[in-house]
Tab-separated table of C-alpha atoms in Angstrom:
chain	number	residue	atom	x	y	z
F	1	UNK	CA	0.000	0.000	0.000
F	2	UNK	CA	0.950	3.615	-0.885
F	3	UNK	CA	-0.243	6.479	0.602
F	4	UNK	CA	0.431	9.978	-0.488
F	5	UNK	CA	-0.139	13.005	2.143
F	6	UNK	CA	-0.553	16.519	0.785
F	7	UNK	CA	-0.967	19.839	2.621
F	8	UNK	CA	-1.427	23.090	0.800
F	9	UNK	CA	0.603	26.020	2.101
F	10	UNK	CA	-1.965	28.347	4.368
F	11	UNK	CA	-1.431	31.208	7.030
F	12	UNK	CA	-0.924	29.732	10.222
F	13	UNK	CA	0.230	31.929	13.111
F	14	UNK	CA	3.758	31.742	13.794
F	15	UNK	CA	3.993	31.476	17.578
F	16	UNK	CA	1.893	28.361	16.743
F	17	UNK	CA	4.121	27.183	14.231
F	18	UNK	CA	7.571	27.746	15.491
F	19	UNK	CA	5.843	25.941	19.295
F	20	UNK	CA	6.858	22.837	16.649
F	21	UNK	CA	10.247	23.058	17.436
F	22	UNK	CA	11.211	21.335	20.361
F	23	UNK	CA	9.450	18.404	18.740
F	24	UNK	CA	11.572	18.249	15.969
F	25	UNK	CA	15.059	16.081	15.510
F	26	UNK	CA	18.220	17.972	16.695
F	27	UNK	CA	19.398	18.115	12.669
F	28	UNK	CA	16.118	19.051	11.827
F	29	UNK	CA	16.567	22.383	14.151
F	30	UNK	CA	20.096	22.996	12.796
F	31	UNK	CA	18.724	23.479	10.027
F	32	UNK	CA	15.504	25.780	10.597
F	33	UNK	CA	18.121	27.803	12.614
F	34	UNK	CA	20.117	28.670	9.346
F	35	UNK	CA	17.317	29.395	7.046
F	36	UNK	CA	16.391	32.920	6.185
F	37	UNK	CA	13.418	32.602	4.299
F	38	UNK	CA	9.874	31.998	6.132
F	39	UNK	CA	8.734	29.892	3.678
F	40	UNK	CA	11.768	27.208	4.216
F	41	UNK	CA	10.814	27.543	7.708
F	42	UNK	CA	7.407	26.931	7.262
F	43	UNK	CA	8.155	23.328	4.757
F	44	UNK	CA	10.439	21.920	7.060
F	45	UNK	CA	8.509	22.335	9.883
F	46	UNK	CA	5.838	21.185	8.505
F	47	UNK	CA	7.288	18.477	6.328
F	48	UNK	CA	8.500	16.818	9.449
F	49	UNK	CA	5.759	17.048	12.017
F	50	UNK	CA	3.709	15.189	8.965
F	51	UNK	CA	6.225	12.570	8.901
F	52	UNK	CA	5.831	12.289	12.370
F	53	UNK	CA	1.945	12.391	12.850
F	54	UNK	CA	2.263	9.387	10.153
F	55	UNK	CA	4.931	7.141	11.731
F	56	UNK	CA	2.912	7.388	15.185
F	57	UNK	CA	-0.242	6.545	13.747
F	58	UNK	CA	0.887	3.970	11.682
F	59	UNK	CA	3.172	2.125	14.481
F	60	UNK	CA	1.528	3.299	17.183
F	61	UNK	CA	4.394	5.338	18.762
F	62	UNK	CA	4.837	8.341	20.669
F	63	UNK	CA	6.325	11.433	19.224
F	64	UNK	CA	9.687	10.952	21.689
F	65	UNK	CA	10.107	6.994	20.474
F	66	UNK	CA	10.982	8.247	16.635
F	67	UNK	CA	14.495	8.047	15.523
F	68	UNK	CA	15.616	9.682	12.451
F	69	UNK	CA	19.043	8.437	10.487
F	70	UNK	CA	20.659	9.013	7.183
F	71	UNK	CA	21.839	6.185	4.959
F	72	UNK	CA	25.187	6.799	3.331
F	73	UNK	CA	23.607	9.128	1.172
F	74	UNK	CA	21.739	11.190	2.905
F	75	UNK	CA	18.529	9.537	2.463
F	76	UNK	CA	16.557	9.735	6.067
F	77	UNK	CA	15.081	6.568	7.715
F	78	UNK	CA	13.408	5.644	10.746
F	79	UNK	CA	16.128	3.731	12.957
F	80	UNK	CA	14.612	0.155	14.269
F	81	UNK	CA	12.059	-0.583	11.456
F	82	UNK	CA	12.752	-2.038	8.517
F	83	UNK	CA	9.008	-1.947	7.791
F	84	UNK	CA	7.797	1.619	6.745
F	85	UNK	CA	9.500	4.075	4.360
F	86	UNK	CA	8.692	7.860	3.409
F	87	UNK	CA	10.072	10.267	1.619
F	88	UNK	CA	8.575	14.434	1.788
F	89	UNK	CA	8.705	16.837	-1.210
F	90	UNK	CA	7.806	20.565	-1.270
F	91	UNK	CA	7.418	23.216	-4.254
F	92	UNK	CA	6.013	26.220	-2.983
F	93	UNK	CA	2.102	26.051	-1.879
F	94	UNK	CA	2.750	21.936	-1.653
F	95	UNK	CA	4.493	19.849	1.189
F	96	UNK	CA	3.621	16.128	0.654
F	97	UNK	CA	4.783	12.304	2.019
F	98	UNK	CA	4.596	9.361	0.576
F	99	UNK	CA	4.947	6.309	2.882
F	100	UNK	CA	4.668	2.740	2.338
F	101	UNK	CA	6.285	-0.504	3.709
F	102	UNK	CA	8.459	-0.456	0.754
F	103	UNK	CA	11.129	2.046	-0.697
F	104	UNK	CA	9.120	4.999	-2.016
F	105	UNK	CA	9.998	8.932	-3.432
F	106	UNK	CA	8.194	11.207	-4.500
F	107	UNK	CA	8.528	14.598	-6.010
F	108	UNK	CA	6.527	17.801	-6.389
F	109	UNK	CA	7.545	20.658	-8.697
F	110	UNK	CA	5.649	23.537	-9.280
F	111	UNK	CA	5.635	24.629	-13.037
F	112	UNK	CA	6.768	27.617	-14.449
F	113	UNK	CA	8.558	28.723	-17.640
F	114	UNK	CA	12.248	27.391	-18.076
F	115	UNK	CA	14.880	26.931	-20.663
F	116	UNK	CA	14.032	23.876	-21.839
F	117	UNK	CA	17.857	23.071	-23.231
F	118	UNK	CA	18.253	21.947	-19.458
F	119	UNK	CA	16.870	18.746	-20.612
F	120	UNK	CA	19.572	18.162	-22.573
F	121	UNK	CA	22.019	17.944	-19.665
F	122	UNK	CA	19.506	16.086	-17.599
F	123	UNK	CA	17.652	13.993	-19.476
F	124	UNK	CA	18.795	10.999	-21.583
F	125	UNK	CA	19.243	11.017	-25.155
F	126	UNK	CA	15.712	8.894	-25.499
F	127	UNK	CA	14.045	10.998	-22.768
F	128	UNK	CA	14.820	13.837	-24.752
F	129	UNK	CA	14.167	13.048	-28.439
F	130	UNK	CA	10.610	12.158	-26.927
F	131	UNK	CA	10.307	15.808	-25.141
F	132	UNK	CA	10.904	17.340	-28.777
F	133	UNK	CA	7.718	15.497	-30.167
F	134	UNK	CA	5.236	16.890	-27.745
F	135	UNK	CA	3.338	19.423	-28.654
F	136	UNK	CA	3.013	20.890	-24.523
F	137	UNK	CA	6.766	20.246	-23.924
F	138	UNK	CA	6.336	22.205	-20.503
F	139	UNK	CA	4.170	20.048	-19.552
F	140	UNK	CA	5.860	16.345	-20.156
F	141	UNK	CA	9.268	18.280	-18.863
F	142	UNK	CA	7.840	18.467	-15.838
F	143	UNK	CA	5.891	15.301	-15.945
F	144	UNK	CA	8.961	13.416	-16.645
F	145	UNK	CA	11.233	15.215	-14.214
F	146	UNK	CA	8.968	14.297	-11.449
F	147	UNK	CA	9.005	10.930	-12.532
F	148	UNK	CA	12.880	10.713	-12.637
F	149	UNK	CA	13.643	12.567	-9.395
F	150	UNK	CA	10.821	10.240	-7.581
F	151	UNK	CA	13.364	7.713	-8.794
F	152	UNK	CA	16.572	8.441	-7.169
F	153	UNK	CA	14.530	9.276	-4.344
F	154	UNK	CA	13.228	5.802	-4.148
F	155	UNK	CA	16.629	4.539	-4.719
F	156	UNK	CA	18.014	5.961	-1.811
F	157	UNK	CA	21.504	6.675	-3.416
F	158	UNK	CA	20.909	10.332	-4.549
F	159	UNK	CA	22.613	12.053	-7.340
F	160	UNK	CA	25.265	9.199	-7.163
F	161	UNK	CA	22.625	7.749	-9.604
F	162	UNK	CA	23.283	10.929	-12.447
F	163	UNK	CA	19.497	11.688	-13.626
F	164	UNK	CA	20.679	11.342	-17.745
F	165	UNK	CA	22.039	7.694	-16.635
F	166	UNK	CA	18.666	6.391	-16.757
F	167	UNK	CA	15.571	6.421	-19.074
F	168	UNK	CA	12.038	6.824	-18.198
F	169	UNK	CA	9.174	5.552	-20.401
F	170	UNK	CA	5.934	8.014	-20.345
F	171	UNK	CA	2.743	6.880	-21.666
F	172	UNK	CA	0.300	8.245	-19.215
F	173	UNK	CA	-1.132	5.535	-17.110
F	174	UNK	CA	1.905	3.101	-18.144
F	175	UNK	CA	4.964	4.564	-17.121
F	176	UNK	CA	8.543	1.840	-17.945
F	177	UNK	CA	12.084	2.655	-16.499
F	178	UNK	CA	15.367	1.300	-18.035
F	179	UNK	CA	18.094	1.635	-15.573
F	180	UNK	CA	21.284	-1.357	-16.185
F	181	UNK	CA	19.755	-4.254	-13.266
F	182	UNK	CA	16.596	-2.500	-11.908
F	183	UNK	CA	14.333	-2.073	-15.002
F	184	UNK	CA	10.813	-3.235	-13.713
F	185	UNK	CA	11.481	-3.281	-10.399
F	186	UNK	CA	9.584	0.099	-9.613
F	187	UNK	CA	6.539	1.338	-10.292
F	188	UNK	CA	5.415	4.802	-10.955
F	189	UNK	CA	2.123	7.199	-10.208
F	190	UNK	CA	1.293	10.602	-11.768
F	191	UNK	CA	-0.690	12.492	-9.814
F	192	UNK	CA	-3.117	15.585	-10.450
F	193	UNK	CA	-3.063	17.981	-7.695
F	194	UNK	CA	-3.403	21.075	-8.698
F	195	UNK	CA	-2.864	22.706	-12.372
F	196	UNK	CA	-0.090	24.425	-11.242
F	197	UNK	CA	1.990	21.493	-10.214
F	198	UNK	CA	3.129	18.107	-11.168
F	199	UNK	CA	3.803	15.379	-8.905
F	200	UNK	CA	4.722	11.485	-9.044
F	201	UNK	CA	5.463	8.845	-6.769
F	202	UNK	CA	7.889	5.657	-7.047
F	203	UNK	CA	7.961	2.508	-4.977
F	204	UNK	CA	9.865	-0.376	-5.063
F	205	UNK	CA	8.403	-3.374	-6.584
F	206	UNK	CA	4.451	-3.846	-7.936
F	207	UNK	CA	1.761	-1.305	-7.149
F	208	UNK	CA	-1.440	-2.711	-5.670
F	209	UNK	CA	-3.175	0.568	-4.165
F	210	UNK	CA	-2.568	3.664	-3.239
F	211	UNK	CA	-4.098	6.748	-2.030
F	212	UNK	CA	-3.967	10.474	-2.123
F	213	UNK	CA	-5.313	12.487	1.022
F	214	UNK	CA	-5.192	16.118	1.176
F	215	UNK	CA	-5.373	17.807	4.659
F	216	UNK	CA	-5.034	21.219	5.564
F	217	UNK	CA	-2.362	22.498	7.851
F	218	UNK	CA	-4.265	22.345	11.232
F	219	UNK	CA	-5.381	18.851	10.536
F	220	UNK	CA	-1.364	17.901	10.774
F	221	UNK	CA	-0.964	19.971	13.634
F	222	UNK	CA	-4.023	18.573	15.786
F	223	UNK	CA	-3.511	14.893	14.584
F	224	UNK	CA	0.441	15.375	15.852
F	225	UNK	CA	0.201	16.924	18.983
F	226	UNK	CA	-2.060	13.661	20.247
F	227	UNK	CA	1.162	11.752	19.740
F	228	UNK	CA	3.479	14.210	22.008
């Protein structure tokens, strides 16, 4: 099972949001500390008391019993359970999580005019001799770039994996990956969320349901603090 989490960006007061803190990991503050911008405040505040709220609820754990490490590439995991995976993307109005008991990524971008020669340094020679036949390239860039960085996320092994090393397959509802030893062991979901944004997940091995749930910001917040 799959299940995708996604909370749309909306004013929250920030006494109430910063009270977060202390429930956060230690890198996790180290790193709010540093930021300057309110908005990277805000997504990885948020971004981690969702992970949270979703790792007590699905183990049945108290806020203070989750342990966060980093495998050799950066990827974080949940320390004593080899049982439940997540990953959290944010673009702007969008933070979202995808957990599973399998390896999953996912990826949210929020789409906006760009060079699209970029996909010549990024994409693979196939990946890109498909985006020059479409007639909304925008579109299927971002499609497809969703799909691939979903991918390494998955993966676990980060840019050590270069994204033009590997080819991704589009055809809407049927989505193929060729990658050396682990073509068609992961499978891929577009998602529409809102018309300003793409997003896809990837999880390791076959796809038998999944689910999108939207909640606003409160919900999180509410649903957490019963796990403190």
């Amino acid at each position: 099972m799959l299940e995708v989490y996604a909370v749309k960006q909306e004013e929250i007061d920030d006494f109430r949001l910063k009270s977060l803190i202390p429930y956060l990991s230690e890198k996790r503050k180290d790193k709010i500390s540093r930021f300057l911008r309110q908005e990277d405040i805000y997504h990885s505040i948020i971004g981690e008391i969702l992970v949270r709220k979703l790792v007590c609820e699905k183990l049945d754990l108290k806020n203070n019993q989750i342990i966060f490490e980093n495998n050799n590439y950066g990827k974080p995991f949940l320390k004593g359970y080899d049982n439940l995976y997540f990953n959290i993307s944010h673009s702007r109005r969008w933070v979202v999580c995808a957990i599973s008991e399998r390896e999953v990524g996912v990826d949210i971008e929020e789409v906006k005019a760009i060079d699209l020669n970029i996909a010549k340094r990024f994409f693979s020679k196939k990946e890109y001799e498909e985006l020059m036949t479409k007639n909304n390239q925008l579109s299927y860039f971002y499609n497809l770039w969703t799909l691939k960085e979903s991918y390494i996320k998955a993966v676990g092994m980060g840019l050590s994996i270069p994204l033009n090393q590997f080819t991704i397959i589009d055809r809407d509802k049927n989505i193929f990956l060729e990658d050396q030893n682990r073509s068609g062991l992961y499978t891929f979901k577009k998602y529409k969320i809102d018309r300003d944004y793409k997003m896809a997940s990837c999880v390791k091995g076959k796809l038998q349901e999944d689910e999108l749930i939207i909640s606003s910001v409160n919900e999180i917040i509410n649903d957490f603090k019963e796990h403190i």
